[in-house]
PDB file of C-alpha atoms and ligand atoms in Angstrom:
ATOM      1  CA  UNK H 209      15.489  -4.416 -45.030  1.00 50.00           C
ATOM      2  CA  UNK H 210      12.710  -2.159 -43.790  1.00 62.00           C
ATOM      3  CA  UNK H 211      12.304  -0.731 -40.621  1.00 85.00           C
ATOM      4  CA  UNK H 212       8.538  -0.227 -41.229  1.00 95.00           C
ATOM      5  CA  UNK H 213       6.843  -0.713 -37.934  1.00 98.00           C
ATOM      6  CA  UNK H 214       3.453  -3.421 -37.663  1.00 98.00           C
ATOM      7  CA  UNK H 215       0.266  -2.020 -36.507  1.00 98.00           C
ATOM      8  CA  UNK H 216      -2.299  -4.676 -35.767  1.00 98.00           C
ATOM      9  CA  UNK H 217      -5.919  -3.581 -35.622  1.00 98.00           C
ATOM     10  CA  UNK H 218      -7.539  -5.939 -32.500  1.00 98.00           C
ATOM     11  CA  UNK H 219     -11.065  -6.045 -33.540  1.00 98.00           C
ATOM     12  CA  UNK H 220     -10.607  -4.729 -37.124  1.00 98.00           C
ATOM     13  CA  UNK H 221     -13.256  -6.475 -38.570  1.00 98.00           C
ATOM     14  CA  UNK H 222     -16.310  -4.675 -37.392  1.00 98.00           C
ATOM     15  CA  UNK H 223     -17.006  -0.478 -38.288  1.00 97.00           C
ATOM     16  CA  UNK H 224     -14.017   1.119 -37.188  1.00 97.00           C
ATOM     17  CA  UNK H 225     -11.331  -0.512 -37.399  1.00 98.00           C
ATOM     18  CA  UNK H 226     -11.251  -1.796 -41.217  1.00 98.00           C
ATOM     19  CA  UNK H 227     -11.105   1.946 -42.230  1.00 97.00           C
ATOM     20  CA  UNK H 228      -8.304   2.932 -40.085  1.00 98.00           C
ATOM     21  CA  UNK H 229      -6.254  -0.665 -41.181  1.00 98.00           C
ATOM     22  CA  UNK H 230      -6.829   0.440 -45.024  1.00 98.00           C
ATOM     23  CA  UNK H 231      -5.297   4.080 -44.827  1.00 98.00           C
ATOM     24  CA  UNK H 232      -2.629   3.012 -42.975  1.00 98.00           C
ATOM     25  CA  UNK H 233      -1.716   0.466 -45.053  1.00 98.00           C
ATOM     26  CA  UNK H 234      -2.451   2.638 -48.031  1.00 97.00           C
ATOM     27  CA  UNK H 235       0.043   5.589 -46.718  1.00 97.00           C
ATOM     28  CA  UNK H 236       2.732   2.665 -47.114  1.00 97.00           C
ATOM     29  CA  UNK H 237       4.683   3.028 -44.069  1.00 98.00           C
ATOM     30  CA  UNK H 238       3.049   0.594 -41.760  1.00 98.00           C
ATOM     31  CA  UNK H 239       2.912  -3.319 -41.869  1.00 98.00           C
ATOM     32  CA  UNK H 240      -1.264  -3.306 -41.129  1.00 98.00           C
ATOM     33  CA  UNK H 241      -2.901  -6.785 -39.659  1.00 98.00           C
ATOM     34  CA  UNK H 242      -6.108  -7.355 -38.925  1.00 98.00           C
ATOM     35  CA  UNK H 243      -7.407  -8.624 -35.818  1.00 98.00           C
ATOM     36  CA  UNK H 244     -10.451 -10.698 -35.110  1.00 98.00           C
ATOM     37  CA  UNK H 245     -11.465 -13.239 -32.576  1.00 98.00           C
ATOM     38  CA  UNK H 246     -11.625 -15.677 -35.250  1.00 98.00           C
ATOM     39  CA  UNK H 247      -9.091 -16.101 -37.867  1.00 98.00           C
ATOM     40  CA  UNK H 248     -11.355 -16.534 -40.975  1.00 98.00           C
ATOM     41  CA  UNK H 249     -13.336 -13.882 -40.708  1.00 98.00           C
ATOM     42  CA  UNK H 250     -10.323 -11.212 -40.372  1.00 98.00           C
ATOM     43  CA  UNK H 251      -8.390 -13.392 -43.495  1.00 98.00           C
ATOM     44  CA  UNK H 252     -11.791 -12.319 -44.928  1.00 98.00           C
ATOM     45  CA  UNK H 253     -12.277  -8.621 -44.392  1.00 98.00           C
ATOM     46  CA  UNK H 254      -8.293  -8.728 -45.030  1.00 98.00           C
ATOM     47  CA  UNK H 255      -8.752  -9.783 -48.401  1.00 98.00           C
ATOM     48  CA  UNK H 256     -12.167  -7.851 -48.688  1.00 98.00           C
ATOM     49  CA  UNK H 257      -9.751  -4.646 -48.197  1.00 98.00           C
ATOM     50  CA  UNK H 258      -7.002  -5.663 -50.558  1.00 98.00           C
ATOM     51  CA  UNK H 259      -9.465  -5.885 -53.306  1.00 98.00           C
ATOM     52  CA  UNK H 260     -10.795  -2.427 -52.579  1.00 97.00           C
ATOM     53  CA  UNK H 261      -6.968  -1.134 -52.592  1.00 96.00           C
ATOM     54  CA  UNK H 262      -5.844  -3.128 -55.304  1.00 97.00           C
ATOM     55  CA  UNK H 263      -2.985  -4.490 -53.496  1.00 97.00           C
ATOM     56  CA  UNK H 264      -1.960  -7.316 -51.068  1.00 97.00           C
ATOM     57  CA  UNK H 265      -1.603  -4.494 -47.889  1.00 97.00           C
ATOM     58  CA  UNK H 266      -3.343  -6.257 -44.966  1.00 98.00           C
ATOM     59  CA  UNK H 267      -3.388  -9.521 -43.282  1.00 98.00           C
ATOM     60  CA  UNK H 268      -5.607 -10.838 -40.965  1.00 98.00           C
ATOM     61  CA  UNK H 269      -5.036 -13.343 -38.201  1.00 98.00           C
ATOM     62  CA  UNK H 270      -6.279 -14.143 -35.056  1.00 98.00           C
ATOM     63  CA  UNK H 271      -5.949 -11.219 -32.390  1.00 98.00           C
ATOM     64  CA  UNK H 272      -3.422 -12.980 -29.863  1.00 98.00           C
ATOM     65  CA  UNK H 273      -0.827 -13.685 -33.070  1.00 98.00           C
ATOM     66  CA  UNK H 274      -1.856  -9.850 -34.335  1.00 98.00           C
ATOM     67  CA  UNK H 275      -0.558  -8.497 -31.470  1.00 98.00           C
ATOM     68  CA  UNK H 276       2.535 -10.946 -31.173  1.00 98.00           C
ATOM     69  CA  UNK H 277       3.141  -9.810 -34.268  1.00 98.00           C
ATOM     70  CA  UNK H 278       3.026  -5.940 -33.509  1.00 98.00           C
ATOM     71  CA  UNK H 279       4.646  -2.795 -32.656  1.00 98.00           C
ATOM     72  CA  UNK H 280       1.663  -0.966 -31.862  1.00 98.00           C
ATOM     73  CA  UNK H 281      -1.936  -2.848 -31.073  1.00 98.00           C
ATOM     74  CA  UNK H 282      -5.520  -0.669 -32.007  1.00 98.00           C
ATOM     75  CA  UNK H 283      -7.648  -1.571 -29.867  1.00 98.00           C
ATOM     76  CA  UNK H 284     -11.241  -0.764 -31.794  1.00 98.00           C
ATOM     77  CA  UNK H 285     -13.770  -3.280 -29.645  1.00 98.00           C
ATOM     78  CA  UNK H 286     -17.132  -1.856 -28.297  1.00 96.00           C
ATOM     79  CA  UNK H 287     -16.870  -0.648 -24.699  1.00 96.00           C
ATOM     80  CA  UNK H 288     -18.631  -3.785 -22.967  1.00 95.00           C
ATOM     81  CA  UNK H 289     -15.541  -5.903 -24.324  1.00 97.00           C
ATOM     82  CA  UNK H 290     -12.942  -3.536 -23.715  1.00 97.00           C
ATOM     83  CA  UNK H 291     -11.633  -4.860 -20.199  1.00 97.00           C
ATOM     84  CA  UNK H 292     -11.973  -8.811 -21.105  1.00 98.00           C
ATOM     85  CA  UNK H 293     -10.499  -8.411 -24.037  1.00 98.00           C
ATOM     86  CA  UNK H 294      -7.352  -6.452 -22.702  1.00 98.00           C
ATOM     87  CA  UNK H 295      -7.206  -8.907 -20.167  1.00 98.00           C
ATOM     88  CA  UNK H 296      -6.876 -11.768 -22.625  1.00 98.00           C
ATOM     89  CA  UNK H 297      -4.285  -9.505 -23.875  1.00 98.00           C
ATOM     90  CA  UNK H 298      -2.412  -8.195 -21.187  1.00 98.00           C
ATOM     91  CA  UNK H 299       0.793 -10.432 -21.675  1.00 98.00           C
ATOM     92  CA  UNK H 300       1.493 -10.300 -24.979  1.00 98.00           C
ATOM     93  CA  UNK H 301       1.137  -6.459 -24.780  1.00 98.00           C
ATOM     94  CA  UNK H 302       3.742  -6.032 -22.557  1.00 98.00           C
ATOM     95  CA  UNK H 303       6.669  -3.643 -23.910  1.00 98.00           C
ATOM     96  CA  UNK H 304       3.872  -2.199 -27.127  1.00 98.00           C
ATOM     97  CA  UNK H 305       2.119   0.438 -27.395  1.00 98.00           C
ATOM     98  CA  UNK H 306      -1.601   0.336 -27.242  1.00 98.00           C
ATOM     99  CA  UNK H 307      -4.172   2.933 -28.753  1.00 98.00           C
ATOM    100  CA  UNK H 308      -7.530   2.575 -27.250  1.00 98.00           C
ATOM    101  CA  UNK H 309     -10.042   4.123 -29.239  1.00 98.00           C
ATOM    102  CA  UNK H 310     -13.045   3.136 -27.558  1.00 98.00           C
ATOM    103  CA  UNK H 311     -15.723   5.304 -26.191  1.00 97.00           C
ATOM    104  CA  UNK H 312     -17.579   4.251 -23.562  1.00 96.00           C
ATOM    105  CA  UNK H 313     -21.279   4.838 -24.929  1.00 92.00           C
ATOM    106  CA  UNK H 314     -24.255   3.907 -23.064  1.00 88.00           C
ATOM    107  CA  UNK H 315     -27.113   2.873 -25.450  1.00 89.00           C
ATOM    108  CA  UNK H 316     -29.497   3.747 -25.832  1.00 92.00           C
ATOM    109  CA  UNK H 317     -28.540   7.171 -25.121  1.00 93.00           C
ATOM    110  CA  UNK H 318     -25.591   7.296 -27.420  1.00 94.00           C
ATOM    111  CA  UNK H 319     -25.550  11.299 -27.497  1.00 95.00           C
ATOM    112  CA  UNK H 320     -24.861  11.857 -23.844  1.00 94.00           C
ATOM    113  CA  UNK H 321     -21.518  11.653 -22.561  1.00 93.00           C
ATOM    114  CA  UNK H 322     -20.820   9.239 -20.143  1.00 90.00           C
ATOM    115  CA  UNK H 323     -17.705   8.579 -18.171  1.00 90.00           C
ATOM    116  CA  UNK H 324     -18.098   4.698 -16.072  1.00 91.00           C
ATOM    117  CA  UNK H 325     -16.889   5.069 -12.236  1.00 88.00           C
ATOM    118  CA  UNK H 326     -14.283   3.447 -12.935  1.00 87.00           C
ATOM    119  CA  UNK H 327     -12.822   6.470 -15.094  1.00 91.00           C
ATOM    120  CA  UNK H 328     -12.504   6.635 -19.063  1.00 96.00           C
ATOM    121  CA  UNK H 329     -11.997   3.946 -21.266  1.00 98.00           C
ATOM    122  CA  UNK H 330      -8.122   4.817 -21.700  1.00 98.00           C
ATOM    123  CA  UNK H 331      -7.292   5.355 -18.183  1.00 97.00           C
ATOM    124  CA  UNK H 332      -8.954   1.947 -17.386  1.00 97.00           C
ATOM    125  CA  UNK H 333      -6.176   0.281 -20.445  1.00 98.00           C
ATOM    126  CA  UNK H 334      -3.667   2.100 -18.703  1.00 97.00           C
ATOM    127  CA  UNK H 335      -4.437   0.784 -15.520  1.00 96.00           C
ATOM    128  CA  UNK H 336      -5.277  -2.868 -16.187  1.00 97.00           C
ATOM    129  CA  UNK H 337      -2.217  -2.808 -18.194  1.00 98.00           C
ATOM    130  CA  UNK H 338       0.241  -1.716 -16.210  1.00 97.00           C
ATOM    131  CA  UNK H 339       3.100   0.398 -17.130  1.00 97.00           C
ATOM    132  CA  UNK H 340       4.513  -1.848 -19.312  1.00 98.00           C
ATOM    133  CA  UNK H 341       2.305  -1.060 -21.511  1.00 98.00           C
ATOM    134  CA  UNK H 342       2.290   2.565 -23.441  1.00 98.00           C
ATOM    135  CA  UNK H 343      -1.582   3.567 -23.656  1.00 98.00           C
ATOM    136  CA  UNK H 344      -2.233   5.698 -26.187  1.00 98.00           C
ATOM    137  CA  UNK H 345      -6.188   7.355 -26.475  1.00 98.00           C
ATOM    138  CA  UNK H 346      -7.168   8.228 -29.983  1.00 98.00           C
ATOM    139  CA  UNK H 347      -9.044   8.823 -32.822  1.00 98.00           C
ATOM    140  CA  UNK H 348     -12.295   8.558 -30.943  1.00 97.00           C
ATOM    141  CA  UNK H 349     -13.559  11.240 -32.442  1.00 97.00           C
ATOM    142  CA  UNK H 350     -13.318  10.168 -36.068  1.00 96.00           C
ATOM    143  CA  UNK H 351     -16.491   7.948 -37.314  1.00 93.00           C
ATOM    144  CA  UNK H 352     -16.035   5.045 -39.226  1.00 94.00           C
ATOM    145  CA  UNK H 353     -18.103   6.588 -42.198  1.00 90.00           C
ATOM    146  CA  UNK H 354     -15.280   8.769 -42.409  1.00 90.00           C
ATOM    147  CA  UNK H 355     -12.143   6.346 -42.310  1.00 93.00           C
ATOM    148  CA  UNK H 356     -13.858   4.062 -45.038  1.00 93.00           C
ATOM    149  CA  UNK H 357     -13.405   6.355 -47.865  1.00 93.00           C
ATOM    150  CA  UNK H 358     -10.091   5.840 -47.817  1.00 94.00           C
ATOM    151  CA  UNK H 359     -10.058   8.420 -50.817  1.00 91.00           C
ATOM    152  CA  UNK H 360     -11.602  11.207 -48.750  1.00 89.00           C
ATOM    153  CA  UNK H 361      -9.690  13.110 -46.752  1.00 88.00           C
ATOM    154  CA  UNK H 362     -10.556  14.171 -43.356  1.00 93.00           C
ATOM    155  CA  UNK H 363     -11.207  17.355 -42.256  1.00 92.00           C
ATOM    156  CA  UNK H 364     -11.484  16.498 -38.421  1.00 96.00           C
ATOM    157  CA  UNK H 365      -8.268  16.666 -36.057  1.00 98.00           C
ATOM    158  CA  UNK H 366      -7.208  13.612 -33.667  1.00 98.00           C
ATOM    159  CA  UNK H 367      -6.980  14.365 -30.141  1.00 98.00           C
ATOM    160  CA  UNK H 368      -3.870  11.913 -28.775  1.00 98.00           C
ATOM    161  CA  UNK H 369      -3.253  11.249 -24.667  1.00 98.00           C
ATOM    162  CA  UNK H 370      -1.433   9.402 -23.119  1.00 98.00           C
ATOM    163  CA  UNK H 371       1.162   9.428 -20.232  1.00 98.00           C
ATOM    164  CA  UNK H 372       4.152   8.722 -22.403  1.00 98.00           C
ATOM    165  CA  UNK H 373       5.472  11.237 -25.370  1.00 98.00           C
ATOM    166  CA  UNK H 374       6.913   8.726 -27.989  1.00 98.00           C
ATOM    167  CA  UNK H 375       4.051   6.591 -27.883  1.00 98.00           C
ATOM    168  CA  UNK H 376       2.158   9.907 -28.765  1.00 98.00           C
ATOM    169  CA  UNK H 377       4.385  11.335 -31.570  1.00 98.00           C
ATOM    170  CA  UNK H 378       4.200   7.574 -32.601  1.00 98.00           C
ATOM    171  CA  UNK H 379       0.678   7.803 -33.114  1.00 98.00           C
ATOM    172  CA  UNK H 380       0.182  11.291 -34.166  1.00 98.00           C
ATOM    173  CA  UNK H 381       2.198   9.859 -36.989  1.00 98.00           C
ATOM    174  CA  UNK H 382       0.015   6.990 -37.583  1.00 98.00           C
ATOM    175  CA  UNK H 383      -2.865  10.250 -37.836  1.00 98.00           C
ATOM    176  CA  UNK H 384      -0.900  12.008 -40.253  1.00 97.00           C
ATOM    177  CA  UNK H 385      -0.398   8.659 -42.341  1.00 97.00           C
ATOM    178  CA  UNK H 386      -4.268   7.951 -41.978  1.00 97.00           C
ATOM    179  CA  UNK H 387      -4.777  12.082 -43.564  1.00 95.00           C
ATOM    180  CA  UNK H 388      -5.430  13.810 -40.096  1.00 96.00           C
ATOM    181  CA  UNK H 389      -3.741  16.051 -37.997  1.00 97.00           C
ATOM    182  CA  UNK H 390      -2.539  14.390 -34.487  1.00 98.00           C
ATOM    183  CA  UNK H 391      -2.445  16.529 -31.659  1.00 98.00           C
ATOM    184  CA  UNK H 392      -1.063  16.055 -28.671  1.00 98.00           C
ATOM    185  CA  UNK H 393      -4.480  16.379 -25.905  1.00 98.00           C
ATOM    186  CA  UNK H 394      -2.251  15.846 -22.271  1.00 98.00           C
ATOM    187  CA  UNK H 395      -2.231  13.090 -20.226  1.00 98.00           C
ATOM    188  CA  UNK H 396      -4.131   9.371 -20.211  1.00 97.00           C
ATOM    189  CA  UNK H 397      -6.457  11.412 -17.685  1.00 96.00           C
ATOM    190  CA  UNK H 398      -7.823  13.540 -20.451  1.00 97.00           C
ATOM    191  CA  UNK H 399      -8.955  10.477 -21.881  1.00 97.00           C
ATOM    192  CA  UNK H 400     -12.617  11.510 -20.035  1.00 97.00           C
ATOM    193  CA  UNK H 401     -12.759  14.302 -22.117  1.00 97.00           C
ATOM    194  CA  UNK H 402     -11.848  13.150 -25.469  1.00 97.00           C
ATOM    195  CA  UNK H 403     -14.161  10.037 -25.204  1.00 97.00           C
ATOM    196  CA  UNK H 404     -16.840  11.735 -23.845  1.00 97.00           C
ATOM    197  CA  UNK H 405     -16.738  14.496 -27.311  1.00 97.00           C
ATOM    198  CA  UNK H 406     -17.807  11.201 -29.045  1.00 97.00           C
ATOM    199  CA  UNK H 407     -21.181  11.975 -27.163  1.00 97.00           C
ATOM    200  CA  UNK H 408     -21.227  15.528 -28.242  1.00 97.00           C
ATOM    201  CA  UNK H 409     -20.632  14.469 -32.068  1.00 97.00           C
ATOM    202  CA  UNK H 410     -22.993  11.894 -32.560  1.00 96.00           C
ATOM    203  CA  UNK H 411     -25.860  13.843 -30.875  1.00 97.00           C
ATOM    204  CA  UNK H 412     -24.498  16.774 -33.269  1.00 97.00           C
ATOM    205  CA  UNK H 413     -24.842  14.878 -35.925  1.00 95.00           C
ATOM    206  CA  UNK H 414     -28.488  13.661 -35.090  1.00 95.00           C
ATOM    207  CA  UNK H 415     -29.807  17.104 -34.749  1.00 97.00           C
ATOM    208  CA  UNK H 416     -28.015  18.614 -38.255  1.00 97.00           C
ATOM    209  CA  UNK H 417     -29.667  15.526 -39.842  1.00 96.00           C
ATOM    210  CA  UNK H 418     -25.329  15.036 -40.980  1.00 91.00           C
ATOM    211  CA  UNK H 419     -22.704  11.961 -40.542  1.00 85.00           C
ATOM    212  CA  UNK H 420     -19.630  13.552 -40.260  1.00 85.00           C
ATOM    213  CA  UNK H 421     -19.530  16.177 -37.587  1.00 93.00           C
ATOM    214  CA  UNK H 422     -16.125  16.227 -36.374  1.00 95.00           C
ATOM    215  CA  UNK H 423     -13.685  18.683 -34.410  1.00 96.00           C
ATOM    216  CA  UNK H 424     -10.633  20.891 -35.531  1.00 97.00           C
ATOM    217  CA  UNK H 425      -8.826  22.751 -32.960  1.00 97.00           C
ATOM    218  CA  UNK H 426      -8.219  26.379 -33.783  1.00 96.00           C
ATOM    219  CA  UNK H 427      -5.389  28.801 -32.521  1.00 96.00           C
ATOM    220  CA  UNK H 428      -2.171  26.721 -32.697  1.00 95.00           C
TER     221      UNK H 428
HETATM  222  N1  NAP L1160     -18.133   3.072 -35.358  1.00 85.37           N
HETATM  223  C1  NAP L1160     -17.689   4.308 -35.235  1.00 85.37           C
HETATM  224  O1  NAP L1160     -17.994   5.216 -36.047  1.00 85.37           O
HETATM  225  C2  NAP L1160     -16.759   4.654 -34.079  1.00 85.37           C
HETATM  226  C3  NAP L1160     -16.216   5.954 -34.014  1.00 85.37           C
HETATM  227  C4  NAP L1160     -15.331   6.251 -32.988  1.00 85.37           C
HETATM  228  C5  NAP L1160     -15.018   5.293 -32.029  1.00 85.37           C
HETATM  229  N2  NAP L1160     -15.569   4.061 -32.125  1.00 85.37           N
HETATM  230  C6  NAP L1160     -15.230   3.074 -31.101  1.00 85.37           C
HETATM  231  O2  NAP L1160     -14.524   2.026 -31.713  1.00 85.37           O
HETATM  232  C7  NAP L1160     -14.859   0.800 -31.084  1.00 85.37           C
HETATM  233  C8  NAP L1160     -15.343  -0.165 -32.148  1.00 85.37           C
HETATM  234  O3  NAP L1160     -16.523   0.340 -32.731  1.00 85.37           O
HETATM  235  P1  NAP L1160     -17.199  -0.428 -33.948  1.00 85.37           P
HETATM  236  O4  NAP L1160     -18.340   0.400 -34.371  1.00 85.37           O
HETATM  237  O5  NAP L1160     -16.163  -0.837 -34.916  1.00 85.37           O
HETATM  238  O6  NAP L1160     -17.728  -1.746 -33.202  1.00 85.37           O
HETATM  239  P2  NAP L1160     -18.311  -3.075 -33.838  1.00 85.37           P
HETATM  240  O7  NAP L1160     -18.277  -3.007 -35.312  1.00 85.37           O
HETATM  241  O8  NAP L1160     -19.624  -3.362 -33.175  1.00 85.37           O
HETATM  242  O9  NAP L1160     -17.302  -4.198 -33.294  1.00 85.37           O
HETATM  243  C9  NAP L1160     -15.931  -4.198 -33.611  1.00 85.37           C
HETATM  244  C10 NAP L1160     -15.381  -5.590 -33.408  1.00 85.37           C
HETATM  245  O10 NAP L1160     -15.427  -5.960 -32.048  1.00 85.37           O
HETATM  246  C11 NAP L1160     -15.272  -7.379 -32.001  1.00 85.37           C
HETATM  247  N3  NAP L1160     -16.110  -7.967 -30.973  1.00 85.37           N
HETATM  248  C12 NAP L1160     -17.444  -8.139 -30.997  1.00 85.37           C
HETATM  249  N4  NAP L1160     -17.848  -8.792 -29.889  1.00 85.37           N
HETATM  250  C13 NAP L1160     -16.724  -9.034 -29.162  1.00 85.37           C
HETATM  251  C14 NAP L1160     -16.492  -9.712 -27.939  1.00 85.37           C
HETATM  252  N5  NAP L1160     -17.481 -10.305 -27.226  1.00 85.37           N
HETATM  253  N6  NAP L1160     -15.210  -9.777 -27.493  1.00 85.37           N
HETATM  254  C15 NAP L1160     -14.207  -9.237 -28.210  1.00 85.37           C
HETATM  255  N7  NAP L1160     -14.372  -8.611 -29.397  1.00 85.37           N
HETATM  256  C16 NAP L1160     -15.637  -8.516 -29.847  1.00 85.37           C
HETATM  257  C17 NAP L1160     -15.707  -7.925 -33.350  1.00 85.37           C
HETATM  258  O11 NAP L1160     -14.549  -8.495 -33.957  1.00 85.37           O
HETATM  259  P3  NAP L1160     -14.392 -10.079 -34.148  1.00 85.37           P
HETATM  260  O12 NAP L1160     -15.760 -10.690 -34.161  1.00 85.37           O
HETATM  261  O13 NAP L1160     -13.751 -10.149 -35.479  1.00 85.37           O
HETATM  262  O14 NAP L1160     -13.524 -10.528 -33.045  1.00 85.37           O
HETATM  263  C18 NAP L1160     -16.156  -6.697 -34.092  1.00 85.37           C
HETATM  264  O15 NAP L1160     -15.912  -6.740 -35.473  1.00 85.37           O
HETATM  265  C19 NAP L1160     -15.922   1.096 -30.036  1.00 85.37           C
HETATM  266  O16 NAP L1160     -15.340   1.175 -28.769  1.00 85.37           O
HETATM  267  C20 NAP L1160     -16.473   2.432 -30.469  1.00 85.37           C
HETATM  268  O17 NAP L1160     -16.946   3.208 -29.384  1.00 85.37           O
HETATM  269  C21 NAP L1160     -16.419   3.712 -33.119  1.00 85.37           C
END
């Protein structure tokens, strides 16, 4: 018996997500799924990633039996799918946790921060999901470039919100496991400014001619 807890990655087959799926199933003390729209093509980066790691770690199915099939959903879909695809969600969320780590970027203009009227991506989760649901906002701030070398570790800390404090140890865990340090940012409200530091880092990184500008937090 193991009471390893499942982490399913909705939308783990695109930049992001793949990267964060591999290190925590490489730490060892996570179940880690892949999540895609269609069930092939996650079975596919699934298997993709177990070559890389040498090991039968992930599994990939479909994103409504991912998250059946979870403890804690990722939620790692570009911003103009975020709110359909929570919808489509919603139910079988109920009683998980969710960490949303989208940003709400408006391309062209990737490099300037911008927070929709209807507030930042997390607080909208938190809101269409109801209470029931544990939102968690993180690792926005960590590029994908980064979370692919899963042999490279990460000298960038992981700003975690959220309105609920076991969800957030929970997934300042899941940082630690991944080779960051979690730390916890405040409330789902400070969601704004975590997503909008996205902004500030990509437009960093165009101007240093660099790919991994990323923040530590000093003092504590
Ligand atoms: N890339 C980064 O470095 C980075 C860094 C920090 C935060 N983020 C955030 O992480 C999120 C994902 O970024 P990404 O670069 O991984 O995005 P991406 O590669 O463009 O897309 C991720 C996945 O989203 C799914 N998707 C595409 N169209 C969809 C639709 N119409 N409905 C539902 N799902 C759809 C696809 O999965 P399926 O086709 O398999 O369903 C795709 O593989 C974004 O919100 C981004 O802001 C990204």
């Amino acid at each position: 018996m193991t009471d390893k807890k499942t982490i399913a990655v909705i939308g783990g087959t695109g930049h992001e997500g793949p990267g964060l799926a591999a290190r925590w199933a490489k730490s060892g003390q996570y179940r880690v799924i892949i999540g895609s729209r269609k069930l092939e093509k996650a079975q596919q980066v699934a298997a993709e990633w177990n070559e890389k790691l040498g090991a039968e770690l992930l599994t990939g199915m479909q994103n409504e039996d991912a998250v059946r099939a979870c403890d804690i959903a990722v939620l790692t879909v570009p911003y103009k799918f975020h709110s359909d695809t929570l919808d489509g969600l919603k139910d079988l969320l109920q009683g998980k946790i969710l960490v949303d780590v989208t940003v709400p970027l408006k391309p062209p203009k990737v490099s300037i921060a911008h927070i929709p009227p209807e507030g930042a991506a997390g607080e909208q989760a938190q809101s269409l999901l109801g209470d029931g649901v544990r939102v968690v906002s993180a690792f926005q701030n960590i590029g994908a470039g980064h979370l692919s070398d899963v042999e490279h570790p990460i000298d960038c800390d992981v700003l975690v919100c959220g309105n609920d404090k076991d969800a957030k140890k929970d997934v300042i865990a899941m940082a630690a496991a991944a080779g960051m340090r979690g730390i916890d940012a405040g409330p789902i409200q400070n969601a704004a400014v975590i997503e909008g530091l996205t902004a500030v880092l990509i437009g960093i990184n165009i101007r240093h001619k660099a790919k991994a500008a990323g923040i530590k937090i000093t003092g504590i």
